[in-house]
PDB file of N, CA and C in Angstrom:
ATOM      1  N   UNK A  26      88.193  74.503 113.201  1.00  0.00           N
ATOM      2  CA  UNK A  26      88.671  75.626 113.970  1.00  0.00           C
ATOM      3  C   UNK A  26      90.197  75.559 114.074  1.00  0.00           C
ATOM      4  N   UNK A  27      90.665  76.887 114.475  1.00  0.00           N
ATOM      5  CA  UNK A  27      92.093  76.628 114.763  1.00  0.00           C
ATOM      6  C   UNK A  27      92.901  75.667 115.344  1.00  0.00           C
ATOM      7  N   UNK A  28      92.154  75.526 116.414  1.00  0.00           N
ATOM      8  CA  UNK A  28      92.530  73.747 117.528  1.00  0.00           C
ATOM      9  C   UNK A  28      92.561  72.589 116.813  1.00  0.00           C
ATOM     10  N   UNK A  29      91.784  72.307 115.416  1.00  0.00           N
ATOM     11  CA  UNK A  29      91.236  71.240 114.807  1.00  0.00           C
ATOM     12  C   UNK A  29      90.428  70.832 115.777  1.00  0.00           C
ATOM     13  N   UNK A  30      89.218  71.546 116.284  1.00  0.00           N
ATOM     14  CA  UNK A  30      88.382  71.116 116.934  1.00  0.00           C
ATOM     15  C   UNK A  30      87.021  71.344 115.451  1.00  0.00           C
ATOM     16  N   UNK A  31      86.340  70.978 115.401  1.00  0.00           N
ATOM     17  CA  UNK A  31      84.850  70.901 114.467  1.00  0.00           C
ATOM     18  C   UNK A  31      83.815  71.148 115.011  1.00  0.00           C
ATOM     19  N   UNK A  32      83.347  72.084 114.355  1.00  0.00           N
ATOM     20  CA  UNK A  32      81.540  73.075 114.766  1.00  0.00           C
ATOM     21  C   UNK A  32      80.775  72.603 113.620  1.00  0.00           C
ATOM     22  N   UNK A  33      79.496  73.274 113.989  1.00  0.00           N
ATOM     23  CA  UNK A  33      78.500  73.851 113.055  1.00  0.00           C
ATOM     24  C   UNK A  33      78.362  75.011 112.976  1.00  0.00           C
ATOM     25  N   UNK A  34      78.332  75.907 112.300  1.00  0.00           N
ATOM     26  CA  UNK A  34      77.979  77.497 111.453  1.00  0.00           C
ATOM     27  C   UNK A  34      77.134  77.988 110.991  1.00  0.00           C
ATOM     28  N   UNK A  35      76.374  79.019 111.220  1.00  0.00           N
ATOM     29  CA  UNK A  35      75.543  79.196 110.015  1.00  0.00           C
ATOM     30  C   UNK A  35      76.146  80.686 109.145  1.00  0.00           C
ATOM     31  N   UNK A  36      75.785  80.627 107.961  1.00  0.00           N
ATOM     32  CA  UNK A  36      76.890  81.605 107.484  1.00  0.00           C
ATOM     33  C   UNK A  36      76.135  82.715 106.030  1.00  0.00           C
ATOM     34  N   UNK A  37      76.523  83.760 106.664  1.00  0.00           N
ATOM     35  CA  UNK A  37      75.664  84.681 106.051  1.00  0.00           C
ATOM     36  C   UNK A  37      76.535  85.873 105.626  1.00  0.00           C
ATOM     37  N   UNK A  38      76.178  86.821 105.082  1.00  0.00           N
ATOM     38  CA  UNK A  38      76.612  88.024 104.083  1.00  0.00           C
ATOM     39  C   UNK A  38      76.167  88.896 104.610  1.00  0.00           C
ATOM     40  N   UNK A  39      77.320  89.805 104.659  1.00  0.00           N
ATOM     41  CA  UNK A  39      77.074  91.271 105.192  1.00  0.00           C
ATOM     42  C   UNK A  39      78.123  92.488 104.853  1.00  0.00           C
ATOM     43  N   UNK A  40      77.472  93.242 104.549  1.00  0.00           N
ATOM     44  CA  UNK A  40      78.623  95.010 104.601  1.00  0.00           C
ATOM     45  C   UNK A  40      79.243  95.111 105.465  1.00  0.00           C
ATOM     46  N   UNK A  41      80.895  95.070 104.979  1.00  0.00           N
ATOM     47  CA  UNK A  41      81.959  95.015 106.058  1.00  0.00           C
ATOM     48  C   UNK A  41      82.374  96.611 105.589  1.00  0.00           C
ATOM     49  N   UNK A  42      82.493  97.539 106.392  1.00  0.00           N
ATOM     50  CA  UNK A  42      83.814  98.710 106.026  1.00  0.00           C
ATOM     51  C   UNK A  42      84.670  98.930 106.501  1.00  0.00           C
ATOM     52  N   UNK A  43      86.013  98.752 105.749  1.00  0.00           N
ATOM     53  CA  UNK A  43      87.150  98.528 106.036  1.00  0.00           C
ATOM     54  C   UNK A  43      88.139 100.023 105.384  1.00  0.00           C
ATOM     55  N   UNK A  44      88.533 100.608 106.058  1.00  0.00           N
ATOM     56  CA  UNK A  44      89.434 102.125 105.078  1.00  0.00           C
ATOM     57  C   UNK A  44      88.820 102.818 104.665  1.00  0.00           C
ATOM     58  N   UNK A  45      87.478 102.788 104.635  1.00  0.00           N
ATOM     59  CA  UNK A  45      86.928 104.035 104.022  1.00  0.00           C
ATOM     60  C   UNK A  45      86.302 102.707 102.793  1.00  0.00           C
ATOM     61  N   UNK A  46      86.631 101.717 102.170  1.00  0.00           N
ATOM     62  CA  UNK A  46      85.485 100.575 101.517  1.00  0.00           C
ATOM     63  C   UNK A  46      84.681 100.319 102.017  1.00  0.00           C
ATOM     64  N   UNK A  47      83.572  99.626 101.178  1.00  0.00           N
ATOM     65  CA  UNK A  47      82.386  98.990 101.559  1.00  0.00           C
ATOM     66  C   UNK A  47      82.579  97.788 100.815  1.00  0.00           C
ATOM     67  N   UNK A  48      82.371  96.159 100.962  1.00  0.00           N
ATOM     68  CA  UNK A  48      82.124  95.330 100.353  1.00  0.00           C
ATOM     69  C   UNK A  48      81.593  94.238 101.303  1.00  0.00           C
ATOM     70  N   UNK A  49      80.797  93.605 100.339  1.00  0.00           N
ATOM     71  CA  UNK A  49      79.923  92.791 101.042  1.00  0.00           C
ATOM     72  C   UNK A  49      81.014  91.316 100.995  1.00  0.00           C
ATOM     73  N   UNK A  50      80.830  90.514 102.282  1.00  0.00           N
ATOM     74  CA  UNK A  50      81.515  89.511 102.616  1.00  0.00           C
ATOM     75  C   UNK A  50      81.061  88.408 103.342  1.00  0.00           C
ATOM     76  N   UNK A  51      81.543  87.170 102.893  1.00  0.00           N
ATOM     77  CA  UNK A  51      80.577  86.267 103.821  1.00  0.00           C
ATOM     78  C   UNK A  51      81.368  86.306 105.369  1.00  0.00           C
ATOM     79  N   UNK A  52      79.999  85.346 106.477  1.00  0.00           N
ATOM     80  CA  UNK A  52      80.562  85.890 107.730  1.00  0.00           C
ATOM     81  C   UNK A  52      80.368  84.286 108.507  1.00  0.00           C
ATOM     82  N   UNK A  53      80.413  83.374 109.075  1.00  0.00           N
ATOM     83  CA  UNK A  53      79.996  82.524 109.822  1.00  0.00           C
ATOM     84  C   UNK A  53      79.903  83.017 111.186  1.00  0.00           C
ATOM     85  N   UNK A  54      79.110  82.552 111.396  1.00  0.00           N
ATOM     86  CA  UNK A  54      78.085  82.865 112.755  1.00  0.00           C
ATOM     87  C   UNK A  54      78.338  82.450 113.963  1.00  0.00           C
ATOM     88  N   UNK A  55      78.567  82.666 115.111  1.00  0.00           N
ATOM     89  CA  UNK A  55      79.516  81.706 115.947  1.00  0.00           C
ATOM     90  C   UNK A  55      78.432  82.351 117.123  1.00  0.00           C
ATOM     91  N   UNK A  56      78.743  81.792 118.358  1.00  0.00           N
ATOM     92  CA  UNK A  56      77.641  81.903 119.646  1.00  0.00           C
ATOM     93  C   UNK A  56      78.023  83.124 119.975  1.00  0.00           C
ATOM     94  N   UNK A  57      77.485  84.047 120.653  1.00  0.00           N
ATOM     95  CA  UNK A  57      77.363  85.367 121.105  1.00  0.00           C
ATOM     96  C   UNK A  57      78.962  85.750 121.777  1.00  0.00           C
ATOM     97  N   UNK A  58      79.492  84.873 122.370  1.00  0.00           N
ATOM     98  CA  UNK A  58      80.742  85.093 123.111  1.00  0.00           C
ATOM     99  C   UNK A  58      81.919  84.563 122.156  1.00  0.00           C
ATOM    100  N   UNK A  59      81.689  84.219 120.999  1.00  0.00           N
ATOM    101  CA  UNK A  59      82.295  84.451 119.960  1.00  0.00           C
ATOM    102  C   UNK A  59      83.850  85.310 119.732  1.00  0.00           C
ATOM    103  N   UNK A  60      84.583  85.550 119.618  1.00  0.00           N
ATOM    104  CA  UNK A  60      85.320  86.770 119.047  1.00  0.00           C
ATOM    105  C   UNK A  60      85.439  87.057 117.881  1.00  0.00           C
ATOM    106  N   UNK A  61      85.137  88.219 117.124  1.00  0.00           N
ATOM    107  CA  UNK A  61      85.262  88.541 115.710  1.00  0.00           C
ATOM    108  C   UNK A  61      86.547  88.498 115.404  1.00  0.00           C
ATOM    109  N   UNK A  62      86.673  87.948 113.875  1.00  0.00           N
ATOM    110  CA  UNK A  62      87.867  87.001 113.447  1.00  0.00           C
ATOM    111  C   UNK A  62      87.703  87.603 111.569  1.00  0.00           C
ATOM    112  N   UNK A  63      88.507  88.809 111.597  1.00  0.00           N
ATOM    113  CA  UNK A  63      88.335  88.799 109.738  1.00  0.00           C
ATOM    114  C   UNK A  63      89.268  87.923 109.222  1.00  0.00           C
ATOM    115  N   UNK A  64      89.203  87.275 108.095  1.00  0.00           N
ATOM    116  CA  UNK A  64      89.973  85.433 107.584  1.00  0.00           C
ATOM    117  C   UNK A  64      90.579  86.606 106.260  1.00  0.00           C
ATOM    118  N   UNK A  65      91.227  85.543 105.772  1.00  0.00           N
ATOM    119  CA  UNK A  65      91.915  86.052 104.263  1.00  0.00           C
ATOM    120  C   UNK A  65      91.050  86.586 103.222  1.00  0.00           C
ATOM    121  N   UNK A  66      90.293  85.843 103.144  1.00  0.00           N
ATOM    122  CA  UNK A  66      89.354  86.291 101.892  1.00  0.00           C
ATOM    123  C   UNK A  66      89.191  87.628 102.105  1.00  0.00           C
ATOM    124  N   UNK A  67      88.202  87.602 103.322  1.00  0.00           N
ATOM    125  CA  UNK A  67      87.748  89.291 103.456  1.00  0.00           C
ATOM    126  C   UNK A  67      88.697  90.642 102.986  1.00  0.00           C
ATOM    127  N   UNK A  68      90.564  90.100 103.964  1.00  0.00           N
ATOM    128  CA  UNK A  68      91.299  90.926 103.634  1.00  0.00           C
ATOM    129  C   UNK A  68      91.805  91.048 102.494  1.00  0.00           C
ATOM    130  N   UNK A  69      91.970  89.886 101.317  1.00  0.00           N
ATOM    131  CA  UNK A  69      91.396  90.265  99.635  1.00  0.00           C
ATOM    132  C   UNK A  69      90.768  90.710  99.065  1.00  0.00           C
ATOM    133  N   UNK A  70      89.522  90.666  99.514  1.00  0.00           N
ATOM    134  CA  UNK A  70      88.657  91.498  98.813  1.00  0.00           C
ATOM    135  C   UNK A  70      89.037  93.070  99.286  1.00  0.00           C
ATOM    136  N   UNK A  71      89.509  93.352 100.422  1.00  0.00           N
ATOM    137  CA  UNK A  71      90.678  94.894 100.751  1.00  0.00           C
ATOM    138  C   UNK A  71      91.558  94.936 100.084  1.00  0.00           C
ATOM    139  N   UNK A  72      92.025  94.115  99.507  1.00  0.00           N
ATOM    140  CA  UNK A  72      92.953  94.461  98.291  1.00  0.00           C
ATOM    141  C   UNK A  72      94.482  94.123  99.585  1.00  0.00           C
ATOM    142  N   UNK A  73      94.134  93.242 100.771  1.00  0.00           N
ATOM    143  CA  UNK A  73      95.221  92.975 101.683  1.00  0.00           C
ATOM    144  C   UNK A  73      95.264  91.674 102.041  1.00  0.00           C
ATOM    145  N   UNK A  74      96.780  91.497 102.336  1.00  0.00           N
ATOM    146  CA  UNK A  74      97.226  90.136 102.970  1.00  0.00           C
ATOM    147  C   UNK A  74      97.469  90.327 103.927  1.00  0.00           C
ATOM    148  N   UNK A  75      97.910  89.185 105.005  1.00  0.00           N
ATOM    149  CA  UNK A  75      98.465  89.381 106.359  1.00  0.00           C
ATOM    150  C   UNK A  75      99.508  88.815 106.449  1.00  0.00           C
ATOM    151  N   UNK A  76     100.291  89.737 106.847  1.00  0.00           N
ATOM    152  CA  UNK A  76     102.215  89.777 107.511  1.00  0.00           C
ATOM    153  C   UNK A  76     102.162  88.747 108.521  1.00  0.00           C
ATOM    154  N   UNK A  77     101.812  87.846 108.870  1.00  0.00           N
ATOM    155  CA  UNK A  77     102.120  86.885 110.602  1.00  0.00           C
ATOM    156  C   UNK A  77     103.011  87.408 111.126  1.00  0.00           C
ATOM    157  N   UNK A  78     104.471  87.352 110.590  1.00  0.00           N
ATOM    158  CA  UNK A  78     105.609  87.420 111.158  1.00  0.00           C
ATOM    159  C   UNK A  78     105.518  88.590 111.649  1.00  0.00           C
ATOM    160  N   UNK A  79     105.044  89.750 110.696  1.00  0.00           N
ATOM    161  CA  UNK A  79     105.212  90.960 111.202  1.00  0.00           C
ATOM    162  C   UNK A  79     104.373  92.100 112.323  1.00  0.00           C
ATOM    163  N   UNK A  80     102.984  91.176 112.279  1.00  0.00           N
ATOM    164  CA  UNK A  80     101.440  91.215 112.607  1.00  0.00           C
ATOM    165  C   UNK A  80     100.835  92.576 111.722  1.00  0.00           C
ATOM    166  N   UNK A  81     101.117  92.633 110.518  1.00  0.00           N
ATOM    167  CA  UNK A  81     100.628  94.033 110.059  1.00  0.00           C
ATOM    168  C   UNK A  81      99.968  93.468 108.729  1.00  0.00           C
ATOM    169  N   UNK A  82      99.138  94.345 108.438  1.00  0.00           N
ATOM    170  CA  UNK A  82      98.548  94.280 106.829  1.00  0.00           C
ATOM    171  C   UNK A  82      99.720  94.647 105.813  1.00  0.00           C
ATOM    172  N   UNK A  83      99.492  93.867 104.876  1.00  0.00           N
ATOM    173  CA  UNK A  83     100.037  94.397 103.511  1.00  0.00           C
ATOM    174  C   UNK A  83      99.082  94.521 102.073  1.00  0.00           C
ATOM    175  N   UNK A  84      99.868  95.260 101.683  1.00  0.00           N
ATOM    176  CA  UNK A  84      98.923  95.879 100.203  1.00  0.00           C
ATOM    177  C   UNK A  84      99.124  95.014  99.359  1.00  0.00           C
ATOM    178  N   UNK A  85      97.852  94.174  98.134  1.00  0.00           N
ATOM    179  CA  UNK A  85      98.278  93.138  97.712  1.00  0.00           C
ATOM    180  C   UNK A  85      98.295  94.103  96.694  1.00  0.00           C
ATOM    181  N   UNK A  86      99.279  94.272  95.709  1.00  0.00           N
ATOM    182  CA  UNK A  86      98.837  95.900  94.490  1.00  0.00           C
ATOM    183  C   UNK A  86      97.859  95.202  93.492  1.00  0.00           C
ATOM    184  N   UNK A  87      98.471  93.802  92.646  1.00  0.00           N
ATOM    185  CA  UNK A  87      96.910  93.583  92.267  1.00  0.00           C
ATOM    186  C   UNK A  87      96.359  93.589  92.284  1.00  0.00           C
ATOM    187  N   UNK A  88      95.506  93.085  93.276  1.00  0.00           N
ATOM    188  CA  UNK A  88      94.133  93.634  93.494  1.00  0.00           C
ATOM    189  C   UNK A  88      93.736  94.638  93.894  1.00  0.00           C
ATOM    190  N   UNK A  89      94.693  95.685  94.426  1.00  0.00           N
ATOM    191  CA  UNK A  89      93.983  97.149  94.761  1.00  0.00           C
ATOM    192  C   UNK A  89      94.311  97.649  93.071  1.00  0.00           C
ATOM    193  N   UNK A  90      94.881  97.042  92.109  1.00  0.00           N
ATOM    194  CA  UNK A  90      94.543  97.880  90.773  1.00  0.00           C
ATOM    195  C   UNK A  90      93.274  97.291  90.451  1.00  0.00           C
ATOM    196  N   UNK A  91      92.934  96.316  90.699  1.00  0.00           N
ATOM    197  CA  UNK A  91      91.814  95.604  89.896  1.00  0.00           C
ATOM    198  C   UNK A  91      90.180  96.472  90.474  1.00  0.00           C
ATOM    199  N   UNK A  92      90.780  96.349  92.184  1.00  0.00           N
ATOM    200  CA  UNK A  92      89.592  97.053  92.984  1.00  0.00           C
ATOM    201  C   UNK A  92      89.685  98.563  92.208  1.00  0.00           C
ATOM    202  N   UNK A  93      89.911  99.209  92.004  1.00  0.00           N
ATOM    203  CA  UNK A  93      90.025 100.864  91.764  1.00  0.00           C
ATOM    204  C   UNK A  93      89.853 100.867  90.027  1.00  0.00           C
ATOM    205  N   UNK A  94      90.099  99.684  89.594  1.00  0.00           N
ATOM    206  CA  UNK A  94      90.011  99.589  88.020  1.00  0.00           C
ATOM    207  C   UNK A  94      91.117 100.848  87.480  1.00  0.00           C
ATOM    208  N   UNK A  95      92.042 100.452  88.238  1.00  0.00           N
ATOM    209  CA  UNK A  95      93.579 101.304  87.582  1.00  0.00           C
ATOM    210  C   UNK A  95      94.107 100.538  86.200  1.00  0.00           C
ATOM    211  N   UNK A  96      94.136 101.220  85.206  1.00  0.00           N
ATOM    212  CA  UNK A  96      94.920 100.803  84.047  1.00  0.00           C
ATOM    213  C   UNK A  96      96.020 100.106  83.811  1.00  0.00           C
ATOM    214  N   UNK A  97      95.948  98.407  83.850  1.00  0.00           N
ATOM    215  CA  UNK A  97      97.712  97.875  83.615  1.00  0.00           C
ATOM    216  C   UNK A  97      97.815  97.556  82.436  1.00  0.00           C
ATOM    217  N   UNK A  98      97.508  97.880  81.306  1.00  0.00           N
ATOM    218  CA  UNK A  98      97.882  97.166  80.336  1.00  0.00           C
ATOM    219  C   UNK A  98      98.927  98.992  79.244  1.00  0.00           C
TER     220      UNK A  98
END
């Protein structure tokens, strides 16, 4: 965990929609009082990174060409 504190998880797949996407993403499972937490991956597979400094999303363009299957060559 963030603290470097250590759990157990159980961790499962599910349809996230994000912008108007659909993609399926893994999720770990946390106790009911939990707070939902989207991690990097997920926001890759959005074709986004996260700004810290700035607290905002950014557009990764590679992968939103790859997601949309836009022509780079």
């Amino acid at each position: 965990l963030a603290d470097g504190a250590t759990t157990r998880m159980r961790i499962a797949a599910g349809w996230l929609e994000m912008l108007g996407r659909t993609r399926v993403v893994s999720a770990f499972v946390g106790s009911p009082r939990a707070i939902p937490l989207i991690g990097a991956s997920t926001l890759a597979a959005f074709g986004f990174g996260a700004d810290p400094q700035g607290e905002r999303l950014i557009p990764r363009v590679f992968q939103l060409l790859t997601i949309t299957r836009w022509p780079t060559d």
